[in-house]
Coordinates of C-alpha atoms in Angstrom, one line a residue:
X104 CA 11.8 14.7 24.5
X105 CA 11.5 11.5 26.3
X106 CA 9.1 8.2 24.2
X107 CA 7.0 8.8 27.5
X108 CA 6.8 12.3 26.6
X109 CA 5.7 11.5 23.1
X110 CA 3.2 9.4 23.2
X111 CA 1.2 11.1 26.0
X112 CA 1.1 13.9 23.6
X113 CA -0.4 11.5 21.1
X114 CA -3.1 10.7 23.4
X115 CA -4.2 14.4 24.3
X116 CA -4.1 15.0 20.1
X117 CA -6.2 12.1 19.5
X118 CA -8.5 12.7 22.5
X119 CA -9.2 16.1 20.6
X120 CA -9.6 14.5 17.5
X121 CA -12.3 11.8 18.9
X122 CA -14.0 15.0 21.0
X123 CA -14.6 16.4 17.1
X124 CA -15.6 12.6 15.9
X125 CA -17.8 12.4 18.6
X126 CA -19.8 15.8 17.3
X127 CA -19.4 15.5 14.0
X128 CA -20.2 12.0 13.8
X129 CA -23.6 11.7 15.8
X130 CA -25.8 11.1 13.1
X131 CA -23.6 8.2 11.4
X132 CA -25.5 8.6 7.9
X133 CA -24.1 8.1 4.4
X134 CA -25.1 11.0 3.2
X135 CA -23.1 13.0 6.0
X136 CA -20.2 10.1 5.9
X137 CA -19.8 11.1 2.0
X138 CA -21.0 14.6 1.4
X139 CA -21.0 16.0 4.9
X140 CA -24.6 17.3 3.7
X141 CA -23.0 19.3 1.5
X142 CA -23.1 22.4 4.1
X143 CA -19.5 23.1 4.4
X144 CA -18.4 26.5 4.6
X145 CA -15.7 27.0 1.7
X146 CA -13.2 28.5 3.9
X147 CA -13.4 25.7 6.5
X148 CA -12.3 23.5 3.4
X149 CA -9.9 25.8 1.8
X150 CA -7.5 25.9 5.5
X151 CA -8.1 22.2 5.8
X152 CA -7.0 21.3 2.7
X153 CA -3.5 22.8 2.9
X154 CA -3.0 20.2 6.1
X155 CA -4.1 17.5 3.7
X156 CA -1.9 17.8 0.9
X157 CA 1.0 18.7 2.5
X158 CA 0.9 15.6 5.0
X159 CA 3.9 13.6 6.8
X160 CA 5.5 14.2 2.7
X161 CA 6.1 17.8 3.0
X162 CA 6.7 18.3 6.5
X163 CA 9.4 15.8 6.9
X164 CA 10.6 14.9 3.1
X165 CA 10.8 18.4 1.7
X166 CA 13.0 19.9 4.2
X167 CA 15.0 16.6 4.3
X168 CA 15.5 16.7 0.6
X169 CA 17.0 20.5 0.2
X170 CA 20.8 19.3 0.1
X171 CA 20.3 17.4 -2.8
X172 CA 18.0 19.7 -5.0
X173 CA 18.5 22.4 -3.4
X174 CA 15.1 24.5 -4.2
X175 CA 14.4 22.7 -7.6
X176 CA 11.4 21.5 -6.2
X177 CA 9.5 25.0 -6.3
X178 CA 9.7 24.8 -10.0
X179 CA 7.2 22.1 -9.4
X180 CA 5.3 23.7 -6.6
X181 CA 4.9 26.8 -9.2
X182 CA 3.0 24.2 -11.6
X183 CA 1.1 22.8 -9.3
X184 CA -0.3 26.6 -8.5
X185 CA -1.6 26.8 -12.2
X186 CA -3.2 22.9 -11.8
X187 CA -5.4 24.3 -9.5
X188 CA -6.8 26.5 -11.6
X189 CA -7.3 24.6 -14.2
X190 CA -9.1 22.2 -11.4
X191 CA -11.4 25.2 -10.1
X192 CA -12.5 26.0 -13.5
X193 CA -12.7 23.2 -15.6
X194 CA -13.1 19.8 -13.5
X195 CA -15.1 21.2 -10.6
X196 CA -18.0 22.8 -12.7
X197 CA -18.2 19.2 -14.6
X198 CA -18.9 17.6 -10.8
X199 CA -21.2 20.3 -9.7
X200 CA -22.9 19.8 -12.7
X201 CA -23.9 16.2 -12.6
X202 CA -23.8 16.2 -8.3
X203 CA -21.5 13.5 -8.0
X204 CA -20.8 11.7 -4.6
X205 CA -17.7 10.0 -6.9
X206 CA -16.2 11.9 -9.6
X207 CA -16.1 8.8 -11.3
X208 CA -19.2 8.0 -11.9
X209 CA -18.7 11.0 -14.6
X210 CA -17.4 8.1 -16.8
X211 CA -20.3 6.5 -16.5
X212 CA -22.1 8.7 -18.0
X213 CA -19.6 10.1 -20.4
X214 CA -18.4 6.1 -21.2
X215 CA -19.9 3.3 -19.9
X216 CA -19.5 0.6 -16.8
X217 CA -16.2 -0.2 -17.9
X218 CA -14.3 3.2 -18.0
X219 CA -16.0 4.0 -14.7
X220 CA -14.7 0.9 -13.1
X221 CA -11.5 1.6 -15.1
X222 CA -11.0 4.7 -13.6
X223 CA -12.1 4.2 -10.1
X224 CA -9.8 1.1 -9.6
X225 CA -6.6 3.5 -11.0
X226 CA -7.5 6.1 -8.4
X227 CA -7.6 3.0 -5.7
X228 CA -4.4 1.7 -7.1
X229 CA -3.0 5.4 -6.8
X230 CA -4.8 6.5 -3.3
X231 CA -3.6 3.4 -1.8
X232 CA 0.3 3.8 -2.7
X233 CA 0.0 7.6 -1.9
X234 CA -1.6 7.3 1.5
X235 CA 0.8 4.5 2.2
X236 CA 3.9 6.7 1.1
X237 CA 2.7 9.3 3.5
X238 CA 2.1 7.3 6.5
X239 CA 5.0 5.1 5.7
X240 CA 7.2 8.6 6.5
X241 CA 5.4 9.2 9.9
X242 CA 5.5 5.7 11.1
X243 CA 8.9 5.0 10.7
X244 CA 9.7 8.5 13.0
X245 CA 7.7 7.1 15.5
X246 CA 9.3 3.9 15.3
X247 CA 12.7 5.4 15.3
X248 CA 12.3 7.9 17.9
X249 CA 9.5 6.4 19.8
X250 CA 8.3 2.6 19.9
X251 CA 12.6 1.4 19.5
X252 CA 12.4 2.6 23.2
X253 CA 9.9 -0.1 24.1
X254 CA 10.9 -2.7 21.4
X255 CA 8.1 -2.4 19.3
X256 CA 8.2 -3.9 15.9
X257 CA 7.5 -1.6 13.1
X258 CA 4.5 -3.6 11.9
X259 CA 2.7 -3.3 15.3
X260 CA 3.5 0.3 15.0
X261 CA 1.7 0.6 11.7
X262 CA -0.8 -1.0 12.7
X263 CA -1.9 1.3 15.8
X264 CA -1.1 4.5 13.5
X265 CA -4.0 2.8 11.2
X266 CA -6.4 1.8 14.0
X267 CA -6.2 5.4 15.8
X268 CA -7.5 6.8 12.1
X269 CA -10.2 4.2 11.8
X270 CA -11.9 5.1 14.8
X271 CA -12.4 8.3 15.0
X272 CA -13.6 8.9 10.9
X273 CA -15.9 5.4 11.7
X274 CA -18.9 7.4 12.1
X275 CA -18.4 10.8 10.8
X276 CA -16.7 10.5 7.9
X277 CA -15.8 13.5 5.5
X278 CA -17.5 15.5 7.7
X279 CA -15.5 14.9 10.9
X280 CA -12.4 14.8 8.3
X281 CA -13.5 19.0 7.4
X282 CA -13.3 19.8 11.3
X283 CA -10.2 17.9 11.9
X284 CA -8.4 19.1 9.0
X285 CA -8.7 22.7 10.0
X286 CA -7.2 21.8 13.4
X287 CA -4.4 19.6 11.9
X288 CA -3.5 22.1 9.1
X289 CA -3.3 25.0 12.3
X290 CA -0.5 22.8 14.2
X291 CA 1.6 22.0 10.7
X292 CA 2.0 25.8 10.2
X293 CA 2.4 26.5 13.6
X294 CA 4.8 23.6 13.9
X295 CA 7.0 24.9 10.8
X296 CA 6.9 28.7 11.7
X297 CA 8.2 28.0 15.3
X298 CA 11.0 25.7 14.2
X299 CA 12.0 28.0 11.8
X300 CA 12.1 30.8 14.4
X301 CA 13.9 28.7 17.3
X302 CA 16.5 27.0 15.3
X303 CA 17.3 30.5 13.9
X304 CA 17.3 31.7 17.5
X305 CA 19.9 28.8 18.5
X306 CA 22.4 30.1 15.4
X307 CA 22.1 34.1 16.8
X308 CA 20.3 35.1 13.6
X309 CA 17.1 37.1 12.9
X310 CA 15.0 35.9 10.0
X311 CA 16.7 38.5 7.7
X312 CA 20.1 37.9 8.5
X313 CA 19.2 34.3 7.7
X314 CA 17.8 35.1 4.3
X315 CA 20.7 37.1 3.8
X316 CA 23.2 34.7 5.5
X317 CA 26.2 33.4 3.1
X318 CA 25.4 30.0 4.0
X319 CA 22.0 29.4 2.8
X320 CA 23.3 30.3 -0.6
X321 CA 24.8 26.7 -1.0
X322 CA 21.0 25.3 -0.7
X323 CA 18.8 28.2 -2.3
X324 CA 19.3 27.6 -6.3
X325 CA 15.4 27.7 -7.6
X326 CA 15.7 27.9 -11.7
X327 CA 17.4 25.4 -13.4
X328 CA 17.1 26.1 -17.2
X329 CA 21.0 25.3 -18.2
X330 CA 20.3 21.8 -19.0
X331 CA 17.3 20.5 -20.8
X332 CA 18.0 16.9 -21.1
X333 CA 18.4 16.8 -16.7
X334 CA 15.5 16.3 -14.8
X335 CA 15.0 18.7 -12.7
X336 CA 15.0 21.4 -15.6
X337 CA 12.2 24.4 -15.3
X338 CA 10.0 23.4 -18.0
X339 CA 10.1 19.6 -17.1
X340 CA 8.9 20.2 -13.6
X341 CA 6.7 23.3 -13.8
X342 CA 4.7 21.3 -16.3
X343 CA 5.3 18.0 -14.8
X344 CA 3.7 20.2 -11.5
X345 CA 0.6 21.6 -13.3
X346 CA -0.3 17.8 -14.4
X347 CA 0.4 16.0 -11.0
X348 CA -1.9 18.7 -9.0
X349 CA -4.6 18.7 -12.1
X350 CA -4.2 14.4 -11.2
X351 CA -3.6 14.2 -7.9
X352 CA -6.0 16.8 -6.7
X353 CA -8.6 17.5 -10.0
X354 CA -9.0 13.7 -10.4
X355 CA -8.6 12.2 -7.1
X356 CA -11.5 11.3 -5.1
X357 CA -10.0 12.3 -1.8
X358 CA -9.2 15.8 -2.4
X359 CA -12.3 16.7 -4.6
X360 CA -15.0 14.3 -2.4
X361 CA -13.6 17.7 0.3
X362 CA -15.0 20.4 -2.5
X363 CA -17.8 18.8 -3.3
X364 CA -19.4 19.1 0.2
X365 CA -19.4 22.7 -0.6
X366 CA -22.5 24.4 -0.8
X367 CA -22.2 25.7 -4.3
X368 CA -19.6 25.8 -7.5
X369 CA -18.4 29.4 -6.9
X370 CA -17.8 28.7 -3.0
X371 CA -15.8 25.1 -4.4
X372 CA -13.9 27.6 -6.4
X373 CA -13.1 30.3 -4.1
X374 CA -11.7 27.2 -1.2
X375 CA -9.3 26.0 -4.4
X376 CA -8.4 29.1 -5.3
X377 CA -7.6 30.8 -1.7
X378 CA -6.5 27.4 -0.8
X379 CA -3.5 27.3 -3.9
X380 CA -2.0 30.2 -2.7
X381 CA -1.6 29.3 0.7
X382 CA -0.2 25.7 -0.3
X383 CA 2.7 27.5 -2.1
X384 CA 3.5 29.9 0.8
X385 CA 3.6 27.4 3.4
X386 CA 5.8 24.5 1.0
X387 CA 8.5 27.3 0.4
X388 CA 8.4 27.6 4.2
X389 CA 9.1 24.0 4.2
X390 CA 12.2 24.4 1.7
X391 CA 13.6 27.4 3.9
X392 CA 13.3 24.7 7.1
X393 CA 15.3 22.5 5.1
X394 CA 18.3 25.0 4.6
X395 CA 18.1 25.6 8.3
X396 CA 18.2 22.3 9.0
X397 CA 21.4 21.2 7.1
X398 CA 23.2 24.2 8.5
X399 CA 22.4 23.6 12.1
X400 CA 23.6 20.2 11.5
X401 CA 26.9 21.0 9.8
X402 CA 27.8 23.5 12.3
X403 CA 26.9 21.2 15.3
X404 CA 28.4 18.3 13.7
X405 CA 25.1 16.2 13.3
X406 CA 25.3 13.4 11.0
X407 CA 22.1 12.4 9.1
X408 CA 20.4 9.6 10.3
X409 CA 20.6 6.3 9.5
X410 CA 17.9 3.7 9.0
X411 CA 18.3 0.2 8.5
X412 CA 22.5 1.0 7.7
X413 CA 21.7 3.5 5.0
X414 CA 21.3 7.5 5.3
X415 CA 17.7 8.9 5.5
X416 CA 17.8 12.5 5.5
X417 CA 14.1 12.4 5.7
X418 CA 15.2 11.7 9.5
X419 CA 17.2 14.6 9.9
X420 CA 14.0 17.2 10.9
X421 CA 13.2 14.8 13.6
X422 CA 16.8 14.1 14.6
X423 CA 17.2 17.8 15.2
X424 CA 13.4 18.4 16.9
X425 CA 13.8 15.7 19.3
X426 CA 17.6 14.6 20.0
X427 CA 19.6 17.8 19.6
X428 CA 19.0 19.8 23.0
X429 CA 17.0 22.7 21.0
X430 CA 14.6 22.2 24.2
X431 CA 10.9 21.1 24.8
X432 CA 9.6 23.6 22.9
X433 CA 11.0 22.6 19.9
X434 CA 10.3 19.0 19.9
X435 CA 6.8 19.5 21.5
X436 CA 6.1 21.5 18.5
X437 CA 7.8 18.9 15.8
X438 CA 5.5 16.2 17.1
X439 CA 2.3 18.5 17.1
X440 CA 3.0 19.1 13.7
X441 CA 4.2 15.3 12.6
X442 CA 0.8 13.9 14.2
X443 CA -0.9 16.4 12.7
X444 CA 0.5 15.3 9.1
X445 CA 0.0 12.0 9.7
X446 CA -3.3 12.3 10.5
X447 CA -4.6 15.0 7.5
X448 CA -3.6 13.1 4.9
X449 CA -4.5 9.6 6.1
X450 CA -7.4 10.2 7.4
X451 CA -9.3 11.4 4.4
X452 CA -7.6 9.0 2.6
X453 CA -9.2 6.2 4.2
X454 CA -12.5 7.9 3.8
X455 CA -12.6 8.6 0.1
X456 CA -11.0 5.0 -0.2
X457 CA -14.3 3.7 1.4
X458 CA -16.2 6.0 -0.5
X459 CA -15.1 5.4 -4.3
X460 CA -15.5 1.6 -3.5
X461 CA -18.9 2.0 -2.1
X462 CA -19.8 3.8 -5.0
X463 CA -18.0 2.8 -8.1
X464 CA -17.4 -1.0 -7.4
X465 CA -20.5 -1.9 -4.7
X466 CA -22.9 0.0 -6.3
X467 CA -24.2 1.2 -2.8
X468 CA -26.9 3.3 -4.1
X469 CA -28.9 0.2 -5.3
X470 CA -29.0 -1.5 -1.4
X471 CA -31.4 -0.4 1.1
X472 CA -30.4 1.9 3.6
X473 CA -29.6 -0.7 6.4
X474 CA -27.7 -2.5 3.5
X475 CA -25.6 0.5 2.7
X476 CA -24.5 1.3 6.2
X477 CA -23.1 -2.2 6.5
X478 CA -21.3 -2.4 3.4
X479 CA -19.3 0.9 4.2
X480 CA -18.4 0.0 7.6
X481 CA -17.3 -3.5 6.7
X482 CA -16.0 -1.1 3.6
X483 CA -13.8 1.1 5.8
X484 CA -12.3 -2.4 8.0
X485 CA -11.0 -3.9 4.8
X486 CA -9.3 -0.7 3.3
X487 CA -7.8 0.2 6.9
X488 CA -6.3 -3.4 6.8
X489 CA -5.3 -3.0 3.0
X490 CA -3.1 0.4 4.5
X491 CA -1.4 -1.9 7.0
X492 CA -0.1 -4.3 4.7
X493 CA 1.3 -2.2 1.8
X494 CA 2.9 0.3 4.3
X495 CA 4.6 -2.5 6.2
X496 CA 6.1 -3.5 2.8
X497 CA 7.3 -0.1 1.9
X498 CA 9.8 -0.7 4.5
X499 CA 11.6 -3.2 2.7
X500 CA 11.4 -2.0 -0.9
X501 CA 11.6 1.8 -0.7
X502 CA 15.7 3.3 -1.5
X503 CA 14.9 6.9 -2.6
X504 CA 13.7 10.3 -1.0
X505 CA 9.8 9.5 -0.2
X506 CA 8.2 12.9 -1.8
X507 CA 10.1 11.9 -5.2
X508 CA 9.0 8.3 -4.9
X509 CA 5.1 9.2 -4.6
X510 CA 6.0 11.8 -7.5
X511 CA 7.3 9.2 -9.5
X512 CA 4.6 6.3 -8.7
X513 CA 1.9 9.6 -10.0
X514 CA 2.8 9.3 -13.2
X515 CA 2.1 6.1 -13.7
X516 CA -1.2 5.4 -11.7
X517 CA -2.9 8.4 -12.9
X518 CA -1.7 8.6 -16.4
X519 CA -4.5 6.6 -17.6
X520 CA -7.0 9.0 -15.5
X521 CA -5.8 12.0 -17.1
X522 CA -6.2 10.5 -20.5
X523 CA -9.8 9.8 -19.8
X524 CA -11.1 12.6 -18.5
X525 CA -9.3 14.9 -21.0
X526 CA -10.9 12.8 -23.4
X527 CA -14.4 12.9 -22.0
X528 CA -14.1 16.9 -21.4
X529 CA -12.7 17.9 -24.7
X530 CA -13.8 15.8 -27.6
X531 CA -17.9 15.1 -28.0
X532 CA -16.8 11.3 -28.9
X533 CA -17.8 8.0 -27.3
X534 CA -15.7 4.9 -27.1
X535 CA -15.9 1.4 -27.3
X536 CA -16.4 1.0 -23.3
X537 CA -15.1 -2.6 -23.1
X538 CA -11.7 -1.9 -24.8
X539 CA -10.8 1.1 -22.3
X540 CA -9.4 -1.4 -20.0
X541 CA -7.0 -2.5 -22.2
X542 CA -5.7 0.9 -23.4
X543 CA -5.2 2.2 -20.0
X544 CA -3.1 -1.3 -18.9
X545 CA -1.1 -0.8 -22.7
X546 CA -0.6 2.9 -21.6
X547 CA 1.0 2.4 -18.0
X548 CA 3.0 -0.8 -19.5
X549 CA 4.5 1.7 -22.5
X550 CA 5.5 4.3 -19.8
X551 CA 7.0 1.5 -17.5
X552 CA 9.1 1.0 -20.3
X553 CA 10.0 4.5 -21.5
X554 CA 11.2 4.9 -18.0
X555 CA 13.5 2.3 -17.4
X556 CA 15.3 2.6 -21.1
X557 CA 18.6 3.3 -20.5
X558 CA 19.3 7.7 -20.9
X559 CA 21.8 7.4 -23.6
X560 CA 18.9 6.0 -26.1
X561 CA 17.6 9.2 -25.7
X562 CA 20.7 11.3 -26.2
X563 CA 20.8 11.7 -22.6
X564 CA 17.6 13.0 -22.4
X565 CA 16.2 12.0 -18.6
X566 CA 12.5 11.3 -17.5
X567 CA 10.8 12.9 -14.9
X568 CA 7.9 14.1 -14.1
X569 CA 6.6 14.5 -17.8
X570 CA 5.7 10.8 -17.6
X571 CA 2.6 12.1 -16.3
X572 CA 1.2 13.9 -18.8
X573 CA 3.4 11.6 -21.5
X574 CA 0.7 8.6 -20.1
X575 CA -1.9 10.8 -20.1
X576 CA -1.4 11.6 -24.2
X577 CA -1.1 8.0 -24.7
X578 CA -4.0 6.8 -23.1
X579 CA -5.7 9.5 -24.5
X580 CA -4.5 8.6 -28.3
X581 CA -5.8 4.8 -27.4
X582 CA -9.1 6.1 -26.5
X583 CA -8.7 8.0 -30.1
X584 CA -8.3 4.9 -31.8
X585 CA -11.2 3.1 -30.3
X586 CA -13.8 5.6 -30.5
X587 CA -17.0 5.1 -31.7
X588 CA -17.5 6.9 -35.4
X589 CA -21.1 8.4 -34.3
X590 CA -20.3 11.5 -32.5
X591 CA -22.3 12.0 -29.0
X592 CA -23.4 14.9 -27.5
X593 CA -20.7 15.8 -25.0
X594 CA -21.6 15.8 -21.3

């Protein structure tokens, strides 16, 4: 598939996507930019959603990352399953409840002005490095496979991927982002079931024979339980799983500002709960890809990619889409489903961004109306521009496999979230408001620590994803130690 090629496919997707803006978006209020009215049918959100957090991550990054752990990474998956449940029935009824536009405004009323502030600027902090991660992923596949041709600099590149999302969630907001993310979550599972069929096709195998084959044995090891001190053992990332989705979904303004335009709790409930199940199906999709993938390469002697003189398997899905002769199809199909993950994830990224600022730093509901319009618009320049900056500099400091990277960076921006809203759901307790500040900073500084200390301090013992919910316990022991003696009436 020819640059040409690709980018006039690019402009028929995001001629779709502006048609939708352009319907979605006609009345240009707050109220529809933030809650979509809250008249969103919960099935329209559950399909979307699995677009959203699968993003550019998954579709590129999982696959790329089977050869070196192999299927470990559905231990995780496994937990992430039982973090949505504990997200449909014990953080959403809390939201519902109060009718949040930000979820965390709920530590305003649990807290006070500083935990709110606290824990909105650690979901910015976290939002921004995650939505960066992802689009980081798809821009440097276009750049690679598309705007080299032309000799494009990667910045300019990033900076086009940012202004394409801009303008067409502008006006609409959330509520354009629930139409587009049904249609972007459509081409990722199309995208991944086709490849999967037409690269098994190219090796003479049926989908059976392929499951069955001796060679995806090398790749398909799930359980690891032999080892307890490695990091990748069962109980490490199931439960390092459950507390990244109960984090990254439960307490992150993006996914749950998506629920809450919902009509009711129970149809919230139902998209989270249909909507887990799905997610799981379609990642081990994802891993099975990944086997295909490094098989088709060995056998065709296809080396993995290199990027700036250093191996990037997360190029090897791409490599094999769009420069290995598997035909139009197949690379049509890779780039329907690549724009489509760059565009789910980012795009509601950018709008809850805009959103929590709005409403947890600008105070936006205290403006007039005219006011408020102009403060998210101006809002939704200065994020977009904030993207640019920190993606362009993930070029020169990311090393490592980009899904383990935004796994890692989880644990410790929303540590000190988990700790609060734990405490704020499950003890009756207030605290002193203006120290929170200081225990969430001690709590990520402690974990920065623990996670650089040298293994054999800890009798070989190696941190992974349990620095999550390790951050979470400290942050909630500081909150412990600062609480107020008078017990409250819990919200």
């Amino acid at each position: 598939m020819t640059a040409i090629q690709i980018i006039a496919l690019i402009a028929i997707y995001f001629l779709v996507l502006l048609i939708i803006s352009y319907f979605t978006g006609k009345n240009d209020s707050n109220a529809d930019f933030f809650k979509a009215g809250k008249k969103s049918p919960w099935y329209l959100v559950a399909f979307g959603m699995v677009g959203a957090s699968l993003s550019g991550v998954t579709f590129i990054s999982v696959p790329g990352w089977v050869e070196a752990s192999q299927f470990s990474y559905f231990q995780v998956v496994l937990g992430y399953l039982v973090g949505y449940f504990v997200v449909a029935f014990v953080l959403l009824p809390v939201y519902y409840k109060l009718n949040l536009t930000s979820i965390y405004e709920y530590l305003h009323e649990r807290f006070g002005t500083i935990s709110h502030k606290t824990g909105a600027f650690f979901f910015f902090v976290s939002r921004v490095l995650g939505a960066a991660f992802r689009l980081y992923l798809v821009a440097i596949v276009l750049q690679q496979f598309v705007f080299d041709d032309f000799g494009i600099p990667f910045e300019v590149t990033v900076v086009i991927s940012i202004l394409l999302i801009w303008i067409y969630t502008n006006r609409g907001g959330i509520k354009t982002i629930v139409w587009t993310d049904t249609l972007q979550t459509t081409f990722m599972i199309a995208a991944v079931i086709l490849s999967i069929v037409l690269i098994n096709r190219e090796l003479d195998w049926s989908f059976s024979e392929f499951l069955a084959s001796e060679e995806i044995k090398q790749y398909n090891k799930i359980w690891f339980t032999e080892d307890f001190l490695a990091r990748n053992h069962f109980l490490k990332s199931f439960f390092g799983g459950m507390f990244v989705t109960i984090c990254m979904t439960g307490l992150d303004q993006d996914m749950m500002q998506k629920n809450l335009t919902c009509k009711t709790l129970k149809d919230a409930q139902k998209n989270m709960v249909s909507f887990s199940f799905v997610l799981v199906g379609v990642t081990f999709l994802f891993m099975l890809l990944g086997v295909l993938l490094f098989i088709y390469a060995k056998q065709n002697g296809i080396a993995i990619p290199l990027m700036d003189g250093s191996a990037k398997t997360d190029l090897l899905f791409p490599e094999i889409a769009l420069n290995s002769g598997l035909g139009l199809a197949l690379s049509i199909t890779f780039m329907l489903g690549l724009i489509a993950a760059a565009y789910s994830s980012a795009d509601s990224a950018l709008t809850s961004l805009t959103t929590s600022f709005c409403i947890d730093f600008m105070n936006i509901d205290e403006k007039t109306e005219q006011e408020q319009k102009r403060i998210r618009k101006q809002t939704h320049i200065f994020v977009s521009l904030g993207l640019v900056l920190v993606i362009i500099a993930f070029k020169y400091i990311l090393s490592s496999n980009v899904i383990d990277s935004l796994l890692t960076v989880a644990g410790y921006t929303y540590g000190p979230l988990l700790g609060l809203f734990a405490f704020g759901i499950f003890t009756s307790h207030k605290v002193k408001d203006k120290y929170v500040w200081i225990v969430s900073l001690l709590s990520v500084s402690l974990i920065a620590v623990l996670a650089n200390v040298d293994t054999e301090y800890f009798g070989g013992y190696v941190l992974g994803y349990e620095l999550l919910p390790l951050n979470g316990l400290l942050t909630f022991i500081g909150l412990w130690l600062i609480r107020e003696q008078k017990v409250s009436i819990a919200q």
